[in-house]
Amino acid sequence: MNKIELIYENLYHMYGPQGWWPIISNENDRLTCMYHPNNFDIPKKTSQLYEICIGAILTQNTAWRNVVKALINLHQIQALNPIKMQTIDNDTLKQAIRPAGYFNQKAKKIKQFNDFYLQLDHQVPSREQLLCVWGIGPETADSILLYAYKQLSFVVDTYTRRIFLNLGLIQADMTYDEIKHKFEKNLKADIKIYQEYHALIVHHAKLYYQKKDQYALDPIFRNSCFSLKESI
DNA sequence: AACCAGGACGTGA
DNA sequence: TCACGTCATGGT
């Protein structure tokens, strides 16, 4: 087993399945965003697929709890629907997504993505197509591909950089695509592993990679700092 | 009360 | 290419 796989096994053993991407659901007469660690048949409906896409845009550089507020607002006005989204005016959209921050930019991004989405007509988009949409960068594109369309595309975020730089498995000057390729090269071609790995990275980073002085406390780092780094 | 969140874009060098 | 400023609300 290579180191990338080994770390995945460690994380999975520590935290268990994460059940990304969280989906809006009715929990005892109250709207919330739910993870689904025991159900890999999501998105089940195209409405959920669409919701994941919008959530991926809203969560750009934003805490997920604030995205949930925005998603629920959108749900309340029936706007989590590409046809309705097309007709909704910008001010209403901005007001709904306000809690997620950057509402001027994100409203534009959502509108642009919505045009693209309708034009797709239920086909699976390519990564190149997604990257052509204004407001969709590499991470958002990969999140949409992996979690909405279940395509084998590894997601790299700032947490991934922090953790694996600290573990000595990547270099600071590596590009997004280089890091992405390193993970894809070392992992089994398995959607579940790709989905869980990124989610586990985010969860782990929230515990040990918020501040620099925490990095050394990472149990994976503590266990491996004498073995992993030396054998690169 | 600064600081940062599951980034992306525009600009100037 | 690339480093840097900008976008904005809500937690600690």
Tab-separated table of N, CA and C in Angstrom, chain A residues 73-217:
chain	number	residue	atom	x	y	z
A	73	ASN	N	-32.678	29.071	2.410
A	73	ASN	CA	-33.386	30.229	1.854
A	73	ASN	C	-33.803	29.972	0.414
A	74	LEU	N	-32.883	29.428	-0.376
A	74	LEU	CA	-33.200	29.137	-1.776
A	74	LEU	C	-34.313	28.104	-1.875
A	75	HIS	N	-34.243	27.109	-1.004
A	75	HIS	CA	-35.273	26.077	-0.994
A	75	HIS	C	-36.648	26.678	-0.670
A	76	GLN	N	-36.678	27.603	0.282
A	76	GLN	CA	-37.943	28.228	0.700
A	76	GLN	C	-38.631	28.946	-0.452
A	77	ILE	N	-37.822	29.564	-1.322
A	77	ILE	CA	-38.426	30.295	-2.447
A	77	ILE	C	-38.453	29.434	-3.715
A	78	GLN	N	-38.311	28.126	-3.539
A	78	GLN	CA	-38.391	27.152	-4.650
A	78	GLN	C	-37.316	27.386	-5.711
A	79	ALA	N	-36.222	28.033	-5.313
A	79	ALA	CA	-35.218	28.427	-6.312
A	79	ALA	C	-34.165	27.357	-6.556
A	80	LEU	N	-34.222	26.257	-5.794
A	80	LEU	CA	-33.268	25.169	-6.049
A	80	LEU	C	-33.782	24.319	-7.206
A	81	ASN	N	-34.006	24.990	-8.296
A	81	ASN	CA	-34.593	24.386	-9.475
A	81	ASN	C	-34.170	25.222	-10.675
A	82	PRO	N	-33.528	24.599	-11.660
A	82	PRO	CA	-32.940	25.366	-12.766
A	82	PRO	C	-33.938	26.197	-13.553
A	83	ILE	N	-35.188	25.721	-13.679
A	83	ILE	CA	-36.193	26.482	-14.421
A	83	ILE	C	-36.591	27.732	-13.640
A	84	LYS	N	-36.853	27.514	-12.331
A	84	LYS	CA	-37.203	28.657	-11.477
A	84	LYS	C	-36.034	29.617	-11.338
A	85	MET	N	-34.833	29.053	-11.231
A	85	MET	CA	-33.629	29.873	-11.092
A	85	MET	C	-33.448	30.811	-12.282
A	86	GLN	N	-33.876	30.333	-13.434
A	86	GLN	CA	-33.731	31.116	-14.651
A	86	GLN	C	-34.576	32.389	-14.602
A	87	THR	N	-35.727	32.307	-13.929
A	87	THR	CA	-36.659	33.435	-13.932
A	87	THR	C	-36.475	34.364	-12.735
A	88	ILE	N	-35.738	33.906	-11.740
A	88	ILE	CA	-35.628	34.687	-10.508
A	88	ILE	C	-34.772	35.930	-10.748
A	89	ASP	N	-35.180	37.051	-10.152
A	89	ASP	CA	-34.405	38.283	-10.388
A	89	ASP	C	-33.207	38.349	-9.442
A	90	ASN	N	-32.205	39.088	-9.863
A	90	ASN	CA	-30.921	39.102	-9.167
A	90	ASN	C	-31.019	39.546	-7.715
A	91	ASP	N	-31.844	40.531	-7.430
A	91	ASP	CA	-31.941	41.032	-6.060
A	91	ASP	C	-32.517	39.982	-5.122
A	92	THR	N	-33.515	39.243	-5.602
A	92	THR	CA	-34.089	38.164	-4.789
A	92	THR	C	-33.053	37.076	-4.539
A	93	LEU	N	-32.302	36.755	-5.590
A	93	LEU	CA	-31.256	35.745	-5.454
A	93	LEU	C	-30.191	36.184	-4.456
A	94	LYS	N	-29.752	37.428	-4.586
A	94	LYS	CA	-28.728	37.959	-3.680
A	94	LYS	C	-29.194	37.933	-2.235
A	95	GLN	N	-30.443	38.300	-2.034
A	95	GLN	CA	-30.991	38.327	-0.677
A	95	GLN	C	-30.992	36.918	-0.068
A	96	ALA	N	-31.333	35.941	-0.891
A	96	ALA	CA	-31.418	34.563	-0.392
A	96	ALA	C	-30.048	34.002	-0.027
A	97	ILE	N	-29.052	34.313	-0.824
A	97	ILE	CA	-27.727	33.711	-0.595
A	97	ILE	C	-26.830	34.581	0.275
A	98	ARG	N	-27.356	35.691	0.731
A	98	ARG	CA	-26.569	36.632	1.531
A	98	ARG	C	-25.762	35.986	2.653
A	99	PRO	N	-26.321	35.078	3.436
A	99	PRO	CA	-25.556	34.496	4.550
A	99	PRO	C	-24.273	33.790	4.118
A	100	ALA	N	-24.179	33.382	2.866
A	100	ALA	CA	-22.994	32.661	2.405
A	100	ALA	C	-21.880	33.608	1.965
A	101	GLY	N	-22.113	34.924	2.067
A	101	GLY	CA	-21.065	35.877	1.715
A	101	GLY	C	-20.824	36.028	0.228
A	102	TYR	N	-20.042	37.029	-0.162
A	102	TYR	CA	-19.724	37.320	-1.573
A	102	TYR	C	-20.980	37.264	-2.433
A	103	PHE	N	-22.104	37.789	-1.915
A	103	PHE	CA	-23.373	37.504	-2.594
A	103	PHE	C	-23.483	38.106	-3.987
A	104	ASN	N	-22.762	39.234	-4.213
A	104	ASN	CA	-22.798	39.813	-5.560
A	104	ASN	C	-22.149	38.880	-6.573
A	105	GLN	N	-20.953	38.417	-6.235
A	105	GLN	CA	-20.233	37.517	-7.138
A	105	GLN	C	-20.954	36.178	-7.273
A	106	LYS	N	-21.390	35.643	-6.135
A	106	LYS	CA	-21.986	34.306	-6.162
A	106	LYS	C	-23.323	34.280	-6.901
A	107	ALA	N	-24.071	35.377	-6.821
A	107	ALA	CA	-25.318	35.429	-7.583
A	107	ALA	C	-25.019	35.334	-9.071
A	108	LYS	N	-23.995	36.051	-9.495
A	108	LYS	CA	-23.587	36.004	-10.897
A	108	LYS	C	-23.092	34.601	-11.279
A	109	LYS	N	-22.300	34.004	-10.394
A	109	LYS	CA	-21.784	32.656	-10.647
A	109	LYS	C	-22.921	31.644	-10.793
A	110	ILE	N	-23.900	31.741	-9.909
A	110	ILE	CA	-25.030	30.808	-9.956
A	110	ILE	C	-25.822	30.979	-11.245
A	111	LYS	N	-26.040	32.237	-11.633
A	111	LYS	CA	-26.766	32.495	-12.886
A	111	LYS	C	-26.014	31.931	-14.087
A	112	GLN	N	-24.704	32.156	-14.095
A	112	GLN	CA	-23.897	31.666	-15.209
A	112	GLN	C	-23.913	30.135	-15.253
A	113	PHE	N	-23.765	29.526	-14.074
A	113	PHE	CA	-23.801	28.072	-14.033
A	113	PHE	C	-25.164	27.550	-14.461
A	114	ASN	N	-26.218	28.250	-14.055
A	114	ASN	CA	-27.562	27.793	-14.389
A	114	ASN	C	-27.796	27.763	-15.901
A	115	ASP	N	-27.332	28.792	-16.582
A	115	ASP	CA	-27.437	28.802	-18.049
A	115	ASP	C	-26.715	27.590	-18.636
A	116	PHE	N	-25.527	27.352	-18.121
A	116	PHE	CA	-24.737	26.208	-18.584
A	116	PHE	C	-25.464	24.897	-18.303
A	117	TYR	N	-26.013	24.798	-17.095
A	117	TYR	CA	-26.693	23.569	-16.677
A	117	TYR	C	-27.897	23.257	-17.571
A	118	LEU	N	-28.701	24.273	-17.866
A	118	LEU	CA	-29.865	24.069	-18.732
A	118	LEU	C	-29.431	23.658	-20.131
A	119	GLN	N	-28.367	24.262	-20.575
A	119	GLN	CA	-27.838	23.969	-21.901
A	119	GLN	C	-27.328	22.526	-21.988
A	120	LEU	N	-26.866	21.988	-20.838
A	120	LEU	CA	-26.386	20.600	-20.794
A	120	LEU	C	-27.494	19.604	-21.115
A	121	ASP	N	-28.717	19.960	-20.689
A	121	ASP	CA	-29.857	19.084	-20.906
A	121	ASP	C	-29.604	17.677	-20.381
A	122	HIS	N	-29.192	17.602	-19.116
A	122	HIS	CA	-29.040	16.337	-18.389
A	122	HIS	C	-27.873	15.475	-18.849
A	123	GLN	N	-26.999	16.046	-19.679
A	123	GLN	CA	-25.770	15.303	-19.984
A	123	GLN	C	-24.748	15.566	-18.898
A	124	VAL	N	-23.757	14.685	-18.801
A	124	VAL	CA	-22.670	14.869	-17.837
A	124	VAL	C	-21.651	15.838	-18.432
A	125	PRO	N	-21.348	16.927	-17.711
A	125	PRO	CA	-20.382	17.897	-18.243
A	125	PRO	C	-18.954	17.362	-18.134
A	126	SER	N	-18.086	17.848	-18.994
A	126	SER	CA	-16.668	17.522	-18.859
A	126	SER	C	-16.021	18.549	-17.944
A	127	ARG	N	-14.848	18.221	-17.435
A	127	ARG	CA	-14.110	19.148	-16.577
A	127	ARG	C	-13.776	20.423	-17.340
A	128	GLU	N	-13.397	20.264	-18.595
A	128	GLU	CA	-13.039	21.419	-19.424
A	128	GLU	C	-14.237	22.342	-19.613
A	129	GLN	N	-15.401	21.760	-19.841
A	129	GLN	CA	-16.619	22.560	-19.991
A	129	GLN	C	-16.906	23.347	-18.718
A	130	LEU	N	-16.815	22.678	-17.574
A	130	LEU	CA	-17.101	23.341	-16.303
A	130	LEU	C	-16.143	24.502	-16.064
A	131	LEU	N	-14.873	24.288	-16.396
A	131	LEU	CA	-13.867	25.329	-16.162
A	131	LEU	C	-14.074	26.544	-17.061
A	132	CYS	N	-14.830	26.381	-18.118
A	132	CYS	CA	-15.141	27.518	-19.004
A	132	CYS	C	-16.236	28.402	-18.433
A	133	VAL	N	-16.990	27.885	-17.468
A	133	VAL	CA	-18.072	28.673	-16.865
A	133	VAL	C	-17.467	29.689	-15.903
A	134	TRP	N	-17.868	30.966	-16.030
A	134	TRP	CA	-17.327	32.000	-15.144
A	134	TRP	C	-17.731	31.709	-13.704
A	135	GLY	N	-16.729	31.635	-12.804
A	135	GLY	CA	-17.014	31.397	-11.400
A	135	GLY	C	-16.752	29.975	-10.970
A	136	ILE	N	-16.466	29.112	-11.933
A	136	ILE	CA	-16.143	27.734	-11.587
A	136	ILE	C	-14.667	27.477	-11.850
A	137	GLY	N	-13.909	27.363	-10.756
A	137	GLY	CA	-12.486	27.065	-10.841
A	137	GLY	C	-12.266	25.578	-10.669
A	138	PRO	N	-11.017	25.156	-10.547
A	138	PRO	CA	-10.697	23.731	-10.469
A	138	PRO	C	-11.362	22.987	-9.311
A	139	GLU	N	-11.361	23.573	-8.110
A	139	GLU	CA	-11.935	22.838	-6.986
A	139	GLU	C	-13.449	22.680	-7.113
A	140	THR	N	-14.112	23.752	-7.501
A	140	THR	CA	-15.561	23.682	-7.666
A	140	THR	C	-15.929	22.706	-8.779
A	141	ALA	N	-15.169	22.739	-9.864
A	141	ALA	CA	-15.426	21.810	-10.968
A	141	ALA	C	-15.283	20.364	-10.502
A	142	ASP	N	-14.205	20.087	-9.775
A	142	ASP	CA	-13.988	18.720	-9.302
A	142	ASP	C	-15.033	18.292	-8.276
A	143	SER	N	-15.461	19.215	-7.413
A	143	SER	CA	-16.509	18.895	-6.448
A	143	SER	C	-17.809	18.542	-7.157
A	144	ILE	N	-18.153	19.327	-8.159
A	144	ILE	CA	-19.378	19.063	-8.924
A	144	ILE	C	-19.278	17.716	-9.626
A	145	LEU	N	-18.136	17.462	-10.251
A	145	LEU	CA	-17.960	16.190	-10.959
A	145	LEU	C	-18.026	15.014	-10.001
A	146	LEU	N	-17.336	15.114	-8.879
A	146	LEU	CA	-17.229	13.985	-7.954
A	146	LEU	C	-18.507	13.735	-7.157
A	147	TYR	N	-19.105	14.800	-6.634
A	147	TYR	CA	-20.233	14.601	-5.712
A	147	TYR	C	-21.602	14.685	-6.395
A	148	ALA	N	-21.724	15.491	-7.433
A	148	ALA	CA	-23.012	15.587	-8.118
A	148	ALA	C	-23.113	14.539	-9.227
A	149	TYR	N	-22.042	14.404	-10.021
A	149	TYR	CA	-22.104	13.526	-11.191
A	149	TYR	C	-21.385	12.204	-10.998
A	150	LYS	N	-20.800	11.997	-9.801
A	150	LYS	CA	-20.105	10.738	-9.487
A	150	LYS	C	-19.051	10.389	-10.530
A	151	GLN	N	-18.321	11.413	-10.953
A	151	GLN	CA	-17.205	11.184	-11.861
A	151	GLN	C	-15.911	11.077	-11.054
A	152	LEU	N	-14.973	10.294	-11.540
A	152	LEU	CA	-13.734	10.017	-10.828
A	152	LEU	C	-12.767	11.189	-10.957
A	153	SER	N	-12.988	12.219	-10.144
A	153	SER	CA	-12.165	13.429	-10.209
A	153	SER	C	-11.825	13.874	-8.792
A	154	PHE	N	-10.566	13.764	-8.425
A	154	PHE	CA	-10.180	14.065	-7.039
A	154	PHE	C	-10.205	15.562	-6.773
A	155	VAL	N	-10.726	15.928	-5.594
A	155	VAL	CA	-10.847	17.334	-5.211
A	155	VAL	C	-9.653	17.757	-4.357
A	156	VAL	N	-8.999	18.827	-4.754
A	156	VAL	CA	-7.885	19.386	-3.982
A	156	VAL	C	-8.314	20.734	-3.414
A	157	ASP	N	-8.174	20.913	-2.117
A	157	ASP	CA	-8.485	22.211	-1.525
A	157	ASP	C	-7.305	22.677	-0.673
A	158	THR	N	-7.480	23.835	-0.023
A	158	THR	CA	-6.361	24.387	0.760
A	158	THR	C	-5.973	23.455	1.905
A	159	TYR	N	-6.965	22.757	2.472
A	159	TYR	CA	-6.670	21.806	3.539
A	159	TYR	C	-5.795	20.663	3.039
A	160	THR	N	-6.103	20.187	1.839
A	160	THR	CA	-5.290	19.111	1.251
A	160	THR	C	-3.836	19.558	1.141
A	161	ARG	N	-3.649	20.792	0.677
A	161	ARG	CA	-2.293	21.340	0.576
A	161	ARG	C	-1.613	21.387	1.934
A	162	ARG	N	-2.302	21.936	2.931
A	162	ARG	CA	-1.713	22.090	4.256
A	162	ARG	C	-1.283	20.760	4.836
A	163	ILE	N	-2.195	19.791	4.809
A	163	ILE	CA	-1.911	18.501	5.440
A	163	ILE	C	-0.754	17.801	4.752
A	164	PHE	N	-0.819	17.701	3.434
A	164	PHE	CA	0.160	16.865	2.734
A	164	PHE	C	1.489	17.575	2.525
A	165	LEU	N	1.474	18.913	2.652
A	165	LEU	CA	2.735	19.649	2.702
A	165	LEU	C	3.408	19.370	4.039
A	166	ASN	N	2.597	19.413	5.100
A	166	ASN	CA	3.123	19.136	6.437
A	166	ASN	C	3.667	17.715	6.537
A	167	LEU	N	3.003	16.781	5.887
A	167	LEU	CA	3.445	15.385	5.926
A	167	LEU	C	4.608	15.131	4.975
A	168	GLY	N	4.959	16.149	4.193
A	168	GLY	CA	6.100	16.024	3.293
A	168	GLY	C	5.802	15.237	2.033
A	169	LEU	N	4.514	15.066	1.706
A	169	LEU	CA	4.161	14.248	0.543
A	169	LEU	C	3.931	15.073	-0.717
A	170	ILE	N	3.816	16.389	-0.565
A	170	ILE	CA	3.765	17.270	-1.735
A	170	ILE	C	4.729	18.430	-1.492
A	171	GLN	N	5.017	19.178	-2.555
A	171	GLN	CA	5.878	20.347	-2.435
A	171	GLN	C	5.032	21.614	-2.553
A	172	ALA	N	5.521	22.686	-1.956
A	172	ALA	CA	4.763	23.943	-1.904
A	172	ALA	C	4.507	24.529	-3.283
A	173	ASP	N	5.376	24.234	-4.235
A	173	ASP	CA	5.238	24.854	-5.559
A	173	ASP	C	4.418	24.008	-6.534
A	174	MET	N	3.851	22.908	-6.055
A	174	MET	CA	3.052	22.063	-6.957
A	174	MET	C	1.742	22.750	-7.319
A	175	THR	N	1.342	22.616	-8.582
A	175	THR	CA	0.090	23.215	-9.031
A	175	THR	C	-1.085	22.349	-8.594
A	176	TYR	N	-2.284	22.913	-8.753
A	176	TYR	CA	-3.499	22.160	-8.432
A	176	TYR	C	-3.520	20.826	-9.178
A	177	ASP	N	-3.295	20.886	-10.470
A	177	ASP	CA	-3.400	19.670	-11.284
A	177	ASP	C	-2.326	18.647	-10.949
A	178	GLU	N	-1.168	19.112	-10.538
A	178	GLU	CA	-0.102	18.178	-10.142
A	178	GLU	C	-0.485	17.413	-8.880
A	179	ILE	N	-1.043	18.136	-7.912
A	179	ILE	CA	-1.472	17.473	-6.673
A	179	ILE	C	-2.620	16.507	-6.961
A	180	LYS	N	-3.585	16.990	-7.718
A	180	LYS	CA	-4.728	16.144	-8.111
A	180	LYS	C	-4.238	14.843	-8.755
A	181	HIS	N	-3.284	14.969	-9.657
A	181	HIS	CA	-2.771	13.803	-10.371
A	181	HIS	C	-2.056	12.842	-9.429
A	182	LYS	N	-1.340	13.386	-8.454
A	182	LYS	CA	-0.634	12.533	-7.501
A	182	LYS	C	-1.614	11.643	-6.728
A	183	PHE	N	-2.730	12.230	-6.311
A	183	PHE	CA	-3.738	11.442	-5.598
A	183	PHE	C	-4.369	10.406	-6.528
A	184	GLU	N	-4.719	10.839	-7.719
A	184	GLU	CA	-5.405	9.923	-8.641
A	184	GLU	C	-4.493	8.782	-9.075
A	185	LYS	N	-3.212	9.062	-9.145
A	185	LYS	CA	-2.223	8.055	-9.534
A	185	LYS	C	-2.075	6.986	-8.452
A	186	ASN	N	-2.253	7.397	-7.196
A	186	ASN	CA	-1.990	6.497	-6.072
A	186	ASN	C	-3.236	5.845	-5.471
A	187	LEU	N	-4.414	6.186	-6.004
A	187	LEU	CA	-5.644	5.640	-5.423
A	187	LEU	C	-6.334	4.680	-6.386
A	188	LYS	N	-7.072	3.722	-5.808
A	188	LYS	CA	-7.927	2.868	-6.626
A	188	LYS	C	-8.990	3.722	-7.314
A	189	ALA	N	-9.385	3.325	-8.500
A	189	ALA	CA	-10.425	4.056	-9.227
A	189	ALA	C	-11.780	3.728	-8.623
A	190	ASP	N	-12.081	4.393	-7.506
A	190	ASP	CA	-13.282	4.082	-6.740
A	190	ASP	C	-13.937	5.381	-6.266
A	191	ILE	N	-15.161	5.627	-6.739
A	191	ILE	CA	-15.867	6.869	-6.400
A	191	ILE	C	-15.983	7.058	-4.894
A	192	LYS	N	-16.316	5.970	-4.208
A	192	LYS	CA	-16.504	6.072	-2.759
A	192	LYS	C	-15.232	6.549	-2.079
A	193	ILE	N	-14.094	6.014	-2.490
A	193	ILE	CA	-12.815	6.418	-1.892
A	193	ILE	C	-12.519	7.890	-2.188
A	194	TYR	N	-12.726	8.312	-3.425
A	194	TYR	CA	-12.492	9.721	-3.774
A	194	TYR	C	-13.380	10.647	-2.934
A	195	GLN	N	-14.653	10.280	-2.843
A	195	GLN	CA	-15.593	11.125	-2.100
A	195	GLN	C	-15.245	11.186	-0.618
A	196	GLU	N	-15.004	10.020	-0.033
A	196	GLU	CA	-14.717	9.978	1.398
A	196	GLU	C	-13.375	10.622	1.730
A	197	TYR	N	-12.399	10.414	0.864
A	197	TYR	CA	-11.054	10.936	1.151
A	197	TYR	C	-11.079	12.456	1.299
A	198	HIS	N	-11.663	13.131	0.337
A	198	HIS	CA	-11.710	14.597	0.419
A	198	HIS	C	-12.478	15.054	1.663
A	199	ALA	N	-13.586	14.399	1.936
A	199	ALA	CA	-14.381	14.757	3.118
A	199	ALA	C	-13.591	14.508	4.402
A	200	LEU	N	-12.860	13.410	4.441
A	200	LEU	CA	-12.050	13.090	5.621
A	200	LEU	C	-10.917	14.096	5.799
A	201	ILE	N	-10.335	14.536	4.692
A	201	ILE	CA	-9.279	15.551	4.743
A	201	ILE	C	-9.810	16.832	5.373
A	202	VAL	N	-10.998	17.258	4.947
A	202	VAL	CA	-11.595	18.476	5.495
A	202	VAL	C	-11.871	18.319	6.986
A	203	HIS	N	-12.421	17.171	7.351
A	203	HIS	CA	-12.730	16.931	8.766
A	203	HIS	C	-11.462	16.919	9.618
A	204	HIS	N	-10.462	16.224	9.132
A	204	HIS	CA	-9.190	16.129	9.855
A	204	HIS	C	-8.522	17.496	9.973
A	205	ALA	N	-8.573	18.268	8.912
A	205	ALA	CA	-7.933	19.588	8.904
A	205	ALA	C	-8.603	20.532	9.886
A	206	LYS	N	-9.918	20.376	10.052
A	206	LYS	CA	-10.619	21.244	10.994
A	206	LYS	C	-10.150	20.981	12.423
A	207	LEU	N	-9.649	19.782	12.674
A	207	LEU	CA	-9.170	19.446	14.013
A	207	LEU	C	-7.719	19.857	14.238
A	208	TYR	N	-6.881	19.793	13.197
A	208	TYR	CA	-5.440	19.970	13.408
A	208	TYR	C	-4.772	21.012	12.522
A	209	TYR	N	-5.504	21.618	11.584
A	209	TYR	CA	-4.825	22.508	10.634
A	209	TYR	C	-5.456	23.887	10.511
A	210	GLN	N	-6.100	24.346	11.585
A	210	GLN	CA	-6.628	25.707	11.578
A	210	GLN	C	-5.493	26.704	11.810
A	211	LYS	N	-4.644	26.430	12.786
A	211	LYS	CA	-3.507	27.304	13.085
A	211	LYS	C	-2.210	26.511	12.916
A	212	LYS	N	-1.160	27.245	12.586
A	212	LYS	CA	0.122	26.590	12.306
A	212	LYS	C	0.681	25.806	13.496
A	213	ASP	N	0.431	26.318	14.699
A	213	ASP	CA	1.026	25.647	15.861
A	213	ASP	C	0.317	24.334	16.199
A	214	GLN	N	-0.755	24.042	15.426
A	214	GLN	CA	-1.446	22.757	15.631
A	214	GLN	C	-0.841	21.649	14.773
A	215	TYR	N	-0.179	22.029	13.691
A	215	TYR	CA	0.253	21.050	12.692
A	215	TYR	C	1.009	19.881	13.312
A	216	ALA	N	1.869	20.189	14.271
A	216	ALA	CA	2.711	19.150	14.864
A	216	ALA	C	1.901	18.196	15.727
A	217	LEU	N	0.661	18.587	16.075
A	217	LEU	CA	-0.185	17.728	16.907
A	217	LEU	C	-0.933	16.685	16.090
